[in-house]
Amino acid sequence: MRRIFLEDLTAAEIKISGEEARHLAYSLRAKRGDKIIAADGLGNCAVIELTDFDKETIKARRVGEIKKISVGEKKIVLADCLPKQNRFETIIEKATELGVEKIIPLISERTISRPKDKLERWRKIAKEAAEQCGRDTIPEVGEIRKLDDWLKEIFPLKEDWLFLFCWELEKETTVREVLSANEKSNIIVLIGPEGGFSEREVFEIKNAGGKSASLGKRILKTDTAAISVLAMINYEFM
């Protein structure tokens, strides 16, 4: 069943407007009488029936009770040092599809990209990806932060969190080995920039509880590394 996100599921008459209405009418070719799942992005959903169409608005009514969605026990947070060009948009899209709960854009010593006014667009991409893949929640996309500031925020690490970071100079421990030995409920994944982490940053990351892991013999691009680790997590735990 098709799925959209709406802010309010409690109203007797639901009005869908803007991009959501255009998406339903033109992309999905929805028509009067169609039933779809509406979710509020916070873990609640309900079945609604489309009742009327005009140029800018689609009217609907709720035909089922609002239900609380059961969420998986394991939470995944992706902290990613911003890559060049627009590759962070791909990371947001694929991370959403792979079940990440929160995405944190970071700037480290070797980060080249310094995007401005992108947050609204990034959140829109996360919402559209969540609709496309049938998620009931939309991952939070946080404000851009400096790596050092973010490390201070998460330290000391909570007991039920595993903090994994990919490091090209790690030669002994693989991501698979770290995940296999993991008994924590939740996972933070940290991905570095194109130039890698500096020695000082690696020291600070480990000091904050990070466990370094290798993705193999090849040096992967930032977006490839992020998607690879998230796919491994899905394979191991989902």
PDB file of C-alpha atoms in Angstrom:
ATOM      1  CA  MET A   1       0.000   0.000   0.000  1.00  0.00           C
ATOM      2  CA  ARG A   2       1.259   3.486  -0.842  1.00  0.00           C
ATOM      3  CA  ARG A   3       2.600   5.572   2.008  1.00  0.00           C
ATOM      4  CA  ILE A   4       2.887   9.301   2.718  1.00  0.00           C
ATOM      5  CA  PHE A   5       3.883  11.410   5.705  1.00  0.00           C
ATOM      6  CA  LEU A   6       1.460  13.884   7.293  1.00  0.00           C
ATOM      7  CA  GLU A   7       1.880  16.041  10.376  1.00  0.00           C
ATOM      8  CA  ASP A   8      -1.608  15.408  11.823  1.00  0.00           C
ATOM      9  CA  LEU A   9      -3.464  12.105  11.675  1.00  0.00           C
ATOM     10  CA  THR A  10      -6.160  13.044  14.210  1.00  0.00           C
ATOM     11  CA  ALA A  11      -8.314  15.439  12.162  1.00  0.00           C
ATOM     12  CA  ALA A  12     -11.743  14.253  11.009  1.00  0.00           C
ATOM     13  CA  GLU A  13     -11.059  15.582   7.524  1.00  0.00           C
ATOM     14  CA  ILE A  14      -7.462  15.396   6.332  1.00  0.00           C
ATOM     15  CA  LYS A  15      -6.157  17.861   3.752  1.00  0.00           C
ATOM     16  CA  ILE A  16      -3.091  17.012   1.693  1.00  0.00           C
ATOM     17  CA  SER A  17      -1.492  19.912  -0.128  1.00  0.00           C
ATOM     18  CA  GLY A  18       1.751  21.094  -1.683  1.00  0.00           C
ATOM     19  CA  GLU A  19       4.321  18.575  -2.870  1.00  0.00           C
ATOM     20  CA  GLU A  20       2.552  15.643  -1.176  1.00  0.00           C
ATOM     21  CA  ALA A  21      -0.629  16.343  -3.168  1.00  0.00           C
ATOM     22  CA  ARG A  22       1.260  16.755  -6.437  1.00  0.00           C
ATOM     23  CA  HIS A  23       3.228  13.569  -5.768  1.00  0.00           C
ATOM     24  CA  LEU A  24       0.041  11.589  -5.167  1.00  0.00           C
ATOM     25  CA  ALA A  25      -1.873  13.046  -8.106  1.00  0.00           C
ATOM     26  CA  TYR A  26       0.805  13.105 -10.790  1.00  0.00           C
ATOM     27  CA  SER A  27       3.580  10.693  -9.809  1.00  0.00           C
ATOM     28  CA  LEU A  28       1.491   7.982  -8.159  1.00  0.00           C
ATOM     29  CA  ARG A  29      -1.663   8.669 -10.238  1.00  0.00           C
ATOM     30  CA  ALA A  30      -3.843   8.361  -7.155  1.00  0.00           C
ATOM     31  CA  LYS A  31      -7.604   8.661  -7.559  1.00  0.00           C
ATOM     32  CA  ARG A  32     -10.731   9.094  -5.455  1.00  0.00           C
ATOM     33  CA  GLY A  33     -11.383   6.038  -3.295  1.00  0.00           C
ATOM     34  CA  ASP A  34      -7.743   4.957  -3.073  1.00  0.00           C
ATOM     35  CA  LYS A  35      -6.570   3.910   0.362  1.00  0.00           C
ATOM     36  CA  ILE A  36      -3.038   4.722   1.504  1.00  0.00           C
ATOM     37  CA  ILE A  37      -1.028   4.558   4.703  1.00  0.00           C
ATOM     38  CA  ALA A  38      -0.339   7.916   6.340  1.00  0.00           C
ATOM     39  CA  ALA A  39       2.445   8.166   8.926  1.00  0.00           C
ATOM     40  CA  ASP A  40       3.427  11.148  11.040  1.00  0.00           C
ATOM     41  CA  GLY A  41       7.151  10.327  11.024  1.00  0.00           C
ATOM     42  CA  LEU A  42       7.105   9.865  14.796  1.00  0.00           C
ATOM     43  CA  GLY A  43       5.962   6.276  14.936  1.00  0.00           C
ATOM     44  CA  ASN A  44       2.178   6.566  14.357  1.00  0.00           C
ATOM     45  CA  CYS A  45       0.258   5.549  11.258  1.00  0.00           C
ATOM     46  CA  ALA A  46      -3.295   5.107   9.967  1.00  0.00           C
ATOM     47  CA  VAL A  47      -5.074   4.109   6.773  1.00  0.00           C
ATOM     48  CA  ILE A  48      -6.756   7.011   4.986  1.00  0.00           C
ATOM     49  CA  GLU A  49      -9.093   7.100   1.971  1.00  0.00           C
ATOM     50  CA  LEU A  50      -8.803   9.818  -0.665  1.00  0.00           C
ATOM     51  CA  THR A  51     -12.205  11.484  -1.069  1.00  0.00           C
ATOM     52  CA  ASP A  52     -11.811  14.569  -3.267  1.00  0.00           C
ATOM     53  CA  PHE A  53      -9.307  16.246  -5.603  1.00  0.00           C
ATOM     54  CA  ASP A  54      -8.887  19.843  -6.725  1.00  0.00           C
ATOM     55  CA  LYS A  55      -5.979  21.759  -8.277  1.00  0.00           C
ATOM     56  CA  GLU A  56      -3.938  22.183  -5.101  1.00  0.00           C
ATOM     57  CA  THR A  57      -5.487  19.971  -2.421  1.00  0.00           C
ATOM     58  CA  ILE A  58      -6.513  16.367  -1.908  1.00  0.00           C
ATOM     59  CA  LYS A  59      -9.057  15.640   0.786  1.00  0.00           C
ATOM     60  CA  ALA A  60      -9.079  12.374   2.705  1.00  0.00           C
ATOM     61  CA  ARG A  61     -10.666  10.718   5.691  1.00  0.00           C
ATOM     62  CA  ARG A  62      -9.198   8.305   8.187  1.00  0.00           C
ATOM     63  CA  VAL A  63     -10.734   4.831   7.839  1.00  0.00           C
ATOM     64  CA  GLY A  64      -8.656   3.033  10.451  1.00  0.00           C
ATOM     65  CA  GLU A  65      -7.454   3.617  13.958  1.00  0.00           C
ATOM     66  CA  ILE A  66      -4.179   5.399  14.602  1.00  0.00           C
ATOM     67  CA  LYS A  67      -1.646   2.735  15.466  1.00  0.00           C
ATOM     68  CA  LYS A  68       1.669   2.995  17.221  1.00  0.00           C
ATOM     69  CA  ILE A  69       4.366   1.426  15.108  1.00  0.00           C
ATOM     70  CA  SER A  70       6.705  -1.036  16.732  1.00  0.00           C
ATOM     71  CA  VAL A  71      10.301   0.032  16.155  1.00  0.00           C
ATOM     72  CA  GLY A  72      13.323  -2.219  16.033  1.00  0.00           C
ATOM     73  CA  GLU A  73      15.346  -2.599  19.192  1.00  0.00           C
ATOM     74  CA  LYS A  74      18.630  -1.508  17.620  1.00  0.00           C
ATOM     75  CA  LYS A  75      19.130   2.175  16.790  1.00  0.00           C
ATOM     76  CA  ILE A  76      21.718   3.273  14.230  1.00  0.00           C
ATOM     77  CA  VAL A  77      23.271   6.730  14.086  1.00  0.00           C
ATOM     78  CA  LEU A  78      25.435   7.696  11.108  1.00  0.00           C
ATOM     79  CA  ALA A  79      27.963  10.487  11.675  1.00  0.00           C
ATOM     80  CA  ASP A  80      29.576  11.358   8.356  1.00  0.00           C
ATOM     81  CA  CYS A  81      32.299  13.888   7.543  1.00  0.00           C
ATOM     82  CA  LEU A  82      30.924  15.793   4.585  1.00  0.00           C
ATOM     83  CA  PRO A  83      32.150  14.591   1.168  1.00  0.00           C
ATOM     84  CA  LYS A  84      32.759  16.803  -1.845  1.00  0.00           C
ATOM     85  CA  GLN A  85      30.101  17.679  -4.417  1.00  0.00           C
ATOM     86  CA  ASN A  86      26.595  16.444  -3.607  1.00  0.00           C
ATOM     87  CA  ARG A  87      27.483  12.929  -2.490  1.00  0.00           C
ATOM     88  CA  PHE A  88      26.069  13.568   0.980  1.00  0.00           C
ATOM     89  CA  GLU A  89      22.623  13.576  -0.608  1.00  0.00           C
ATOM     90  CA  THR A  90      23.217  10.015  -1.808  1.00  0.00           C
ATOM     91  CA  ILE A  91      24.395   9.070   1.681  1.00  0.00           C
ATOM     92  CA  ILE A  92      21.169  10.458   3.204  1.00  0.00           C
ATOM     93  CA  GLU A  93      19.008   8.583   0.710  1.00  0.00           C
ATOM     94  CA  LYS A  94      20.746   5.224   1.163  1.00  0.00           C
ATOM     95  CA  ALA A  95      21.102   5.595   4.941  1.00  0.00           C
ATOM     96  CA  THR A  96      17.345   6.172   5.126  1.00  0.00           C
ATOM     97  CA  GLU A  97      16.702   3.032   3.106  1.00  0.00           C
ATOM     98  CA  LEU A  98      19.056   1.078   5.388  1.00  0.00           C
ATOM     99  CA  GLY A  99      17.237   2.030   8.585  1.00  0.00           C
ATOM    100  CA  VAL A 100      19.383   4.780  10.120  1.00  0.00           C
ATOM    101  CA  GLU A 101      17.599   6.742  12.825  1.00  0.00           C
ATOM    102  CA  LYS A 102      19.798   9.844  12.787  1.00  0.00           C
ATOM    103  CA  ILE A 103      22.305  11.338  10.334  1.00  0.00           C
ATOM    104  CA  ILE A 104      24.893  13.822  11.566  1.00  0.00           C
ATOM    105  CA  PRO A 105      26.938  15.870   9.049  1.00  0.00           C
ATOM    106  CA  LEU A 106      30.409  16.644  10.384  1.00  0.00           C
ATOM    107  CA  ILE A 107      33.377  18.823   9.508  1.00  0.00           C
ATOM    108  CA  SER A 108      36.811  17.464  10.390  1.00  0.00           C
ATOM    109  CA  GLU A 109      40.338  18.787   9.809  1.00  0.00           C
ATOM    110  CA  ARG A 110      40.512  17.405   6.265  1.00  0.00           C
ATOM    111  CA  THR A 111      36.924  18.035   5.236  1.00  0.00           C
ATOM    112  CA  ILE A 112      36.879  20.139   2.077  1.00  0.00           C
ATOM    113  CA  SER A 113      33.126  20.584   1.624  1.00  0.00           C
ATOM    114  CA  ARG A 114      31.537  23.543   3.452  1.00  0.00           C
ATOM    115  CA  PRO A 115      27.904  23.573   2.292  1.00  0.00           C
ATOM    116  CA  LYS A 116      25.491  26.292   3.414  1.00  0.00           C
ATOM    117  CA  ASP A 117      21.689  26.321   3.662  1.00  0.00           C
ATOM    118  CA  LYS A 118      21.417  22.621   2.796  1.00  0.00           C
ATOM    119  CA  LEU A 119      19.572  21.358   5.867  1.00  0.00           C
ATOM    120  CA  GLU A 120      16.069  21.850   4.481  1.00  0.00           C
ATOM    121  CA  ARG A 121      16.994  20.049   1.264  1.00  0.00           C
ATOM    122  CA  TRP A 122      18.688  17.218   3.175  1.00  0.00           C
ATOM    123  CA  ARG A 123      15.596  16.707   5.336  1.00  0.00           C
ATOM    124  CA  LYS A 124      13.394  16.689   2.253  1.00  0.00           C
ATOM    125  CA  ILE A 125      15.580  13.968   0.713  1.00  0.00           C
ATOM    126  CA  ALA A 126      15.288  11.899   3.907  1.00  0.00           C
ATOM    127  CA  LYS A 127      11.491  12.267   3.875  1.00  0.00           C
ATOM    128  CA  GLU A 128      11.163  11.292   0.215  1.00  0.00           C
ATOM    129  CA  ALA A 129      13.471   8.314   0.675  1.00  0.00           C
ATOM    130  CA  ALA A 130      11.447   7.177   3.707  1.00  0.00           C
ATOM    131  CA  GLU A 131       8.236   7.309   1.665  1.00  0.00           C
ATOM    132  CA  GLN A 132       9.817   5.484  -1.251  1.00  0.00           C
ATOM    133  CA  CYS A 133      11.169   2.607   0.826  1.00  0.00           C
ATOM    134  CA  GLY A 134       8.082   2.230   3.038  1.00  0.00           C
ATOM    135  CA  ARG A 135       9.549   3.424   6.324  1.00  0.00           C
ATOM    136  CA  ASP A 136       7.203   4.523   9.103  1.00  0.00           C
ATOM    137  CA  THR A 137       9.654   7.054  10.512  1.00  0.00           C
ATOM    138  CA  ILE A 138      11.827   9.750   8.974  1.00  0.00           C
ATOM    139  CA  PRO A 139      15.456   9.824  10.096  1.00  0.00           C
ATOM    140  CA  GLU A 140      16.550  13.020  11.773  1.00  0.00           C
ATOM    141  CA  VAL A 141      19.174  14.989   9.836  1.00  0.00           C
ATOM    142  CA  GLY A 142      21.124  17.111  12.298  1.00  0.00           C
ATOM    143  CA  GLU A 143      22.849  20.454  11.939  1.00  0.00           C
ATOM    144  CA  ILE A 144      26.434  20.522  10.647  1.00  0.00           C
ATOM    145  CA  ARG A 145      28.906  20.234  13.542  1.00  0.00           C
ATOM    146  CA  LYS A 146      32.626  20.136  13.997  1.00  0.00           C
ATOM    147  CA  LEU A 147      33.941  16.634  14.710  1.00  0.00           C
ATOM    148  CA  ASP A 148      35.637  17.751  17.943  1.00  0.00           C
ATOM    149  CA  ASP A 149      32.432  19.346  19.265  1.00  0.00           C
ATOM    150  CA  TRP A 150      30.363  16.265  18.423  1.00  0.00           C
ATOM    151  CA  LEU A 151      32.843  13.957  20.207  1.00  0.00           C
ATOM    152  CA  LYS A 152      32.464  16.062  23.349  1.00  0.00           C
ATOM    153  CA  GLU A 153      28.684  15.740  23.081  1.00  0.00           C
ATOM    154  CA  ILE A 154      28.671  11.936  22.997  1.00  0.00           C
ATOM    155  CA  PHE A 155      31.361  11.495  25.672  1.00  0.00           C
ATOM    156  CA  PRO A 156      31.091   9.589  27.931  1.00  0.00           C
ATOM    157  CA  LEU A 157      29.513   6.968  25.693  1.00  0.00           C
ATOM    158  CA  LYS A 158      26.338   5.360  27.055  1.00  0.00           C
ATOM    159  CA  GLU A 159      26.687   1.693  28.018  1.00  0.00           C
ATOM    160  CA  ASP A 160      24.202   0.422  25.426  1.00  0.00           C
ATOM    161  CA  TRP A 161      26.001   2.045  22.469  1.00  0.00           C
ATOM    162  CA  LEU A 162      28.762   0.688  20.249  1.00  0.00           C
ATOM    163  CA  PHE A 163      30.837   3.425  18.609  1.00  0.00           C
ATOM    164  CA  LEU A 164      32.467   2.163  15.406  1.00  0.00           C
ATOM    165  CA  PHE A 165      34.659   4.223  13.095  1.00  0.00           C
ATOM    166  CA  CYS A 166      36.222   3.187   9.803  1.00  0.00           C
ATOM    167  CA  TRP A 167      39.945   3.893   9.541  1.00  0.00           C
ATOM    168  CA  GLU A 168      42.147   3.024   6.575  1.00  0.00           C
ATOM    169  CA  LEU A 169      45.200   2.446   8.815  1.00  0.00           C
ATOM    170  CA  GLU A 170      43.455  -0.207  10.909  1.00  0.00           C
ATOM    171  CA  LYS A 171      45.087  -3.483   9.824  1.00  0.00           C
ATOM    172  CA  GLU A 172      43.940  -6.021  12.414  1.00  0.00           C
ATOM    173  CA  THR A 173      40.218  -5.627  13.096  1.00  0.00           C
ATOM    174  CA  THR A 174      37.511  -5.671  10.430  1.00  0.00           C
ATOM    175  CA  VAL A 175      34.019  -4.196  10.608  1.00  0.00           C
ATOM    176  CA  ARG A 176      32.605  -7.716  10.531  1.00  0.00           C
ATOM    177  CA  GLU A 177      34.662  -8.724  13.574  1.00  0.00           C
ATOM    178  CA  VAL A 178      33.552  -5.663  15.547  1.00  0.00           C
ATOM    179  CA  LEU A 179      29.901  -6.281  14.693  1.00  0.00           C
ATOM    180  CA  SER A 180      30.103 -10.009  15.435  1.00  0.00           C
ATOM    181  CA  ALA A 181      31.494  -9.307  18.902  1.00  0.00           C
ATOM    182  CA  ASN A 182      28.929  -6.597  19.573  1.00  0.00           C
ATOM    183  CA  GLU A 183      26.488  -7.057  22.440  1.00  0.00           C
ATOM    184  CA  LYS A 184      25.308  -3.445  22.552  1.00  0.00           C
ATOM    185  CA  SER A 185      21.775  -2.391  21.673  1.00  0.00           C
ATOM    186  CA  ASN A 186      22.641   0.578  19.478  1.00  0.00           C
ATOM    187  CA  ILE A 187      25.385   1.582  17.050  1.00  0.00           C
ATOM    188  CA  ILE A 188      27.099   4.837  16.100  1.00  0.00           C
ATOM    189  CA  VAL A 189      28.969   4.683  12.788  1.00  0.00           C
ATOM    190  CA  LEU A 190      31.544   7.398  12.062  1.00  0.00           C
ATOM    191  CA  ILE A 191      32.871   7.847   8.531  1.00  0.00           C
ATOM    192  CA  GLY A 192      35.829  10.125   7.739  1.00  0.00           C
ATOM    193  CA  PRO A 193      36.408  12.589   4.881  1.00  0.00           C
ATOM    194  CA  GLU A 194      38.219  11.923   1.604  1.00  0.00           C
ATOM    195  CA  GLY A 195      41.614  12.625   3.196  1.00  0.00           C
ATOM    196  CA  GLY A 196      40.969  10.451   6.226  1.00  0.00           C
ATOM    197  CA  PHE A 197      41.233  11.386   9.889  1.00  0.00           C
ATOM    198  CA  SER A 198      44.338  13.097  11.250  1.00  0.00           C
ATOM    199  CA  GLU A 199      46.396  11.352  13.935  1.00  0.00           C
ATOM    200  CA  ARG A 200      45.074  13.776  16.531  1.00  0.00           C
ATOM    201  CA  GLU A 201      41.485  13.063  15.505  1.00  0.00           C
ATOM    202  CA  VAL A 202      42.007   9.295  15.715  1.00  0.00           C
ATOM    203  CA  PHE A 203      43.345   9.756  19.242  1.00  0.00           C
ATOM    204  CA  GLU A 204      40.299  11.856  20.210  1.00  0.00           C
ATOM    205  CA  ILE A 205      37.868   9.408  18.593  1.00  0.00           C
ATOM    206  CA  LYS A 206      39.348   6.454  20.463  1.00  0.00           C
ATOM    207  CA  ASN A 207      39.376   8.503  23.659  1.00  0.00           C
ATOM    208  CA  ALA A 208      35.616   9.020  23.174  1.00  0.00           C
ATOM    209  CA  GLY A 209      35.080   5.253  22.980  1.00  0.00           C
ATOM    210  CA  GLY A 210      35.429   4.673  19.252  1.00  0.00           C
ATOM    211  CA  LYS A 211      36.526   1.252  18.007  1.00  0.00           C
ATOM    212  CA  SER A 212      38.512   1.394  14.777  1.00  0.00           C
ATOM    213  CA  ALA A 213      37.725  -1.086  12.019  1.00  0.00           C
ATOM    214  CA  SER A 214      38.926  -1.816   8.502  1.00  0.00           C
ATOM    215  CA  LEU A 215      36.704  -2.114   5.435  1.00  0.00           C
ATOM    216  CA  GLY A 216      39.294  -4.235   3.639  1.00  0.00           C
ATOM    217  CA  LYS A 217      42.281  -3.722   1.371  1.00  0.00           C
ATOM    218  CA  ARG A 218      40.703  -1.064  -0.848  1.00  0.00           C
ATOM    219  CA  ILE A 219      40.329   2.601   0.058  1.00  0.00           C
ATOM    220  CA  LEU A 220      36.644   3.408  -0.390  1.00  0.00           C
ATOM    221  CA  LYS A 221      35.080   6.777  -1.062  1.00  0.00           C
ATOM    222  CA  THR A 222      33.158   8.311   1.814  1.00  0.00           C
ATOM    223  CA  ASP A 223      29.735   7.504   0.392  1.00  0.00           C
ATOM    224  CA  THR A 224      30.731   3.941  -0.522  1.00  0.00           C
ATOM    225  CA  ALA A 225      32.156   3.360   2.966  1.00  0.00           C
ATOM    226  CA  ALA A 226      28.989   4.592   4.676  1.00  0.00           C
ATOM    227  CA  ILE A 227      26.684   2.425   2.564  1.00  0.00           C
ATOM    228  CA  SER A 228      28.952  -0.625   2.975  1.00  0.00           C
ATOM    229  CA  VAL A 229      28.997  -0.438   6.777  1.00  0.00           C
ATOM    230  CA  LEU A 230      25.232   0.116   6.998  1.00  0.00           C
ATOM    231  CA  ALA A 231      24.640  -2.855   4.693  1.00  0.00           C
ATOM    232  CA  MET A 232      26.846  -5.005   6.973  1.00  0.00           C
ATOM    233  CA  ILE A 233      24.837  -3.904  10.005  1.00  0.00           C
ATOM    234  CA  ASN A 234      21.601  -4.788   8.240  1.00  0.00           C
ATOM    235  CA  TYR A 235      22.987  -8.202   7.325  1.00  0.00           C
ATOM    236  CA  GLU A 236      24.185  -8.850  10.856  1.00  0.00           C
ATOM    237  CA  PHE A 237      21.234  -7.611  12.877  1.00  0.00           C
ATOM    238  CA  MET A 238      18.154  -6.778  10.824  1.00  0.00           C
TER     239      MET A 238
END
